[in-house]
């Protein structure tokens, strides 16, 4: 599913893009199942193209070979990086670089210690949608140990998200990228006060939440408020229009339903 199709599906029955996007996805998925094809979109498509380019140029690819250190010039006070140390098949292996070393290893989304050191508070590694492995900030720590300068460590690709229980009871994270922008939806803080433009970019909303929290306003968590009319028109967190939210969402208090604003 492409980003454009994902956005279109959130329109539900309110706009022709909802049914049209759903039909496109269904047809393409059915074709892929019949032909055995595995389609890649968005970030996965980018990685797939990079992998294909490496294979076409016969570049060796080492999987499960984590970075453990940097190789530097021993006879120089410059500390010039000339390679890396990786753990490959249980053995420490040094790889020399002819031109330079690029550390493209992700961030520290799953490292609670680094999150608390650099990001605004509150912060929790369980709020991340990144993979559970590979986002521990090892490369940042290794680079810093070797004298690298760090900058913009307080910035993040942040966006509002909700946690909803799956069938096993485990909380699943849903980015609230499109749902909060739908007509009839407002975002309020812990006191029930609307504080943001719901059509603003998700990064601007993330910044606003932390700015207000820093001034003592309870915006984490916040609440999305909408009526049954909006629910009947649009898709919310993969639940199609007119389809009730799972009972487990209401039972856990993650979704609150009431007949009046006062009761909500």
C-alpha positions in Angstrom: 0.0 0.0 0.0 1.4 3.4 -1.0 1.2 6.5 1.2 -1.3 8.0 -1.2 -3.5 4.9 -1.0 -3.3 4.9 2.8 -4.4 8.5 2.9 -7.2 7.8 0.4 -8.5 4.8 2.5 -8.9 7.0 5.5 -11.5 9.0 3.7 -13.9 6.1 4.1 -17.3 6.6 2.5 -17.1 10.4 2.6 -15.0 10.7 -0.6 -14.6 8.7 -3.8 -10.9 8.3 -2.9 -11.8 6.0 0.0 -13.5 3.2 -2.0 -11.2 3.7 -5.0 -8.1 3.3 -2.9 -9.5 0.3 -1.2 -10.3 -1.3 -4.5 -6.9 -0.7 -5.9 -5.2 -2.3 -2.9 -7.5 -5.3 -3.0 -7.0 -5.9 -6.7 -3.2 -5.5 -6.4 -3.0 -7.8 -3.4 -5.1 -10.5 -5.1 -2.8 -10.3 -8.2 0.3 -10.6 -6.0 -1.1 -13.7 -4.2 -2.0 -15.4 -7.5 1.4 -14.6 -9.1 3.5 -15.1 -5.9 4.9 -11.6 -6.2 6.0 -9.6 -3.2 5.4 -5.9 -3.7 7.5 -3.3 -1.9 6.4 0.3 -1.3 7.6 3.4 0.5 10.7 2.8 2.6 10.9 -0.9 1.8 10.9 -0.1 -1.9 13.8 2.3 -1.3 15.8 -0.4 0.5 14.9 -2.9 -2.2 16.3 -0.6 -4.9 19.5 -0.1 -2.8 19.9 -3.8 -2.4 19.4 -4.4 -6.1 22.0 -1.8 -7.0 24.5 -3.4 -4.7 23.9 -6.9 -6.1 24.2 -5.5 -9.7 27.7 -4.1 -8.8 28.7 -7.3 -6.9 29.2 -5.5 -3.6 29.4 -8.1 -0.8 26.7 -7.7 1.9 27.3 -8.9 5.4 24.1 -9.5 7.4 24.1 -9.9 11.2 27.4 -8.2 11.5 26.9 -5.4 14.1 29.3 -2.5 14.4 31.4 -2.6 17.6 34.0 0.1 17.0 35.9 2.3 14.6 39.4 1.8 13.3 41.6 5.0 13.6 45.1 5.9 12.6 47.5 4.9 15.4 50.4 7.0 14.4 48.5 10.3 14.1 47.0 12.6 16.7 44.1 13.5 14.3 42.1 10.4 15.2 41.3 9.9 11.5 38.8 7.1 11.0 40.1 4.5 8.5 37.7 1.7 9.0 35.3 -0.2 11.2 35.3 -3.2 13.6 32.3 -5.5 13.2 31.4 -8.8 14.9 31.0 -11.3 12.1 30.1 -15.0 12.7 31.4 -14.6 16.3 34.7 -13.1 15.3 35.9 -9.5 15.6 36.7 -8.3 12.0 38.4 -5.1 10.9 37.3 -3.6 7.6 39.5 -0.8 6.1 38.0 2.0 4.1 39.7 3.6 1.1 37.9 6.9 1.2 35.7 7.2 4.3 33.2 5.7 6.6 29.5 6.5 6.6 27.5 5.6 9.8 24.0 5.0 8.5 22.7 2.9 11.4 19.5 4.6 12.6 18.9 6.5 15.8 18.3 5.7 19.5 14.6 5.3 19.5 14.8 2.1 21.5 17.5 3.3 24.0 15.7 4.6 27.0 18.8 6.1 28.6 19.6 8.2 25.5 16.0 9.2 25.1 16.0 10.6 28.6 19.3 12.3 28.1 18.5 14.1 24.8 14.7 14.2 24.1 12.1 16.3 25.9 10.3 14.7 28.8 8.3 12.5 29.2 9.6 9.9 26.8 9.3 6.1 26.5 11.0 3.6 24.2 7.6 1.8 23.9 6.2 4.9 22.1 8.4 4.2 19.1 7.2 2.6 15.9 10.8 1.7 14.9 12.0 -1.9 14.9 12.9 -3.4 18.3 16.4 -4.0 17.2 18.9 -1.7 15.4 17.7 1.6 17.1 19.8 1.5 20.2 22.2 4.4 19.3 25.3 2.2 19.3 26.8 4.1 16.3 26.2 7.4 18.0 27.9 6.3 21.2 30.8 4.8 19.3 31.3 8.0 17.2 31.1 10.2 20.3 33.8 8.0 22.0 36.0 8.7 19.0 35.6 12.4 19.2 32.7 13.0 16.8 30.7 16.2 17.4 26.9 15.7 18.0 24.2 18.1 17.0 20.4 18.2 16.9 20.2 15.4 19.4 16.9 16.9 20.8 15.2 16.5 17.5 13.1 13.5 16.4 10.7 12.3 13.8 7.9 12.8 16.2 4.2 12.5 15.6 1.0 11.9 17.7 0.1 8.3 18.2 -2.3 6.2 20.1 -1.9 2.9 21.9 -4.7 0.4 21.5 -4.8 -3.3 22.7 -4.7 -6.1 20.2 -6.5 -9.4 20.6 -3.8 -10.7 23.0 -4.1 -7.6 25.1 -0.7 -6.2 24.1 -0.8 -2.4 23.3 -0.3 -1.7 19.6 0.9 1.7 18.5 -1.1 3.5 15.8 0.3 6.8 14.3 -2.4 9.4 14.4 -1.3 11.0 11.1 -4.6 11.3 9.1 -7.3 10.6 11.6 -6.8 13.8 13.6 -7.1 15.8 10.4 -10.6 14.6 9.5 -13.6 17.0 9.7 -15.4 16.7 13.0 -12.3 15.7 14.9 -10.6 17.9 17.6 -7.6 17.3 19.9 -7.8 18.3 23.5 -5.5 18.1 26.5 -6.0 16.5 29.9 -8.3 19.4 30.9 -10.4 19.1 27.8 -9.0 22.2 26.2 -8.4 22.2 22.4 -4.8 23.4 21.9 -3.7 22.6 18.4 -4.6 23.0 14.7 -5.6 19.5 13.7 -4.5 20.1 10.1 -0.9 21.1 11.2 1.9 18.8 10.3 2.5 15.9 12.7 5.9 17.3 13.6 4.5 20.7 14.5 1.8 19.0 16.6 4.5 16.9 18.4 6.5 20.1 19.1 3.3 21.8 20.4 2.6 18.9 22.8 6.0 19.1 24.4 6.1 22.9 24.5 2.8 22.9 26.5 4.0 20.1 28.7 7.1 22.0 29.5 4.9 24.9 30.8 2.9 22.5 33.0 0.0 21.8 30.7 -1.0 18.1 30.6 -0.9 17.2 26.9 0.6 13.7 27.2 -1.7 12.0 26.9 -4.1 14.0 24.8 -7.6 12.9 23.4 -9.1 12.9 20.0 -12.8 13.8 20.2 -15.3 13.1 17.4 -18.9 12.2 17.1 -20.7 9.3 15.6 -21.2 11.2 12.3 -17.5 11.4 11.8 -17.1 7.7 12.8 -19.7 6.7 10.2 -17.8 8.7 7.5 -14.2 7.9 7.9 -11.7 5.1 8.7 -10.2 5.4 12.2 -7.1 3.3 13.0 -7.9 0.6 10.4 -11.6 0.4 11.5 -13.8 1.1 8.4 -16.7 3.5 8.5 -19.9 2.3 10.3 -17.9 -0.6 11.8 -17.9 -0.4 15.7 -14.6 -0.1 17.5 -13.5 -3.4 19.1 -15.0 -3.9 22.6 -11.5 -4.4 24.1 -10.7 -0.8 23.1 -13.6 0.5 25.2 -13.2 -2.0 28.0 -9.6 -0.8 28.6 -10.6 2.9 28.6 -8.5 3.6 25.5 -11.7 4.6 23.7 -14.5 6.4 25.7 -18.0 6.5 24.3 -20.8 8.6 25.8 -24.0 10.3 24.8 -23.0 13.8 25.9 -19.9 16.0 26.0 -20.3 16.4 29.8 -20.1 12.7 30.3 -17.0 12.4 28.1 
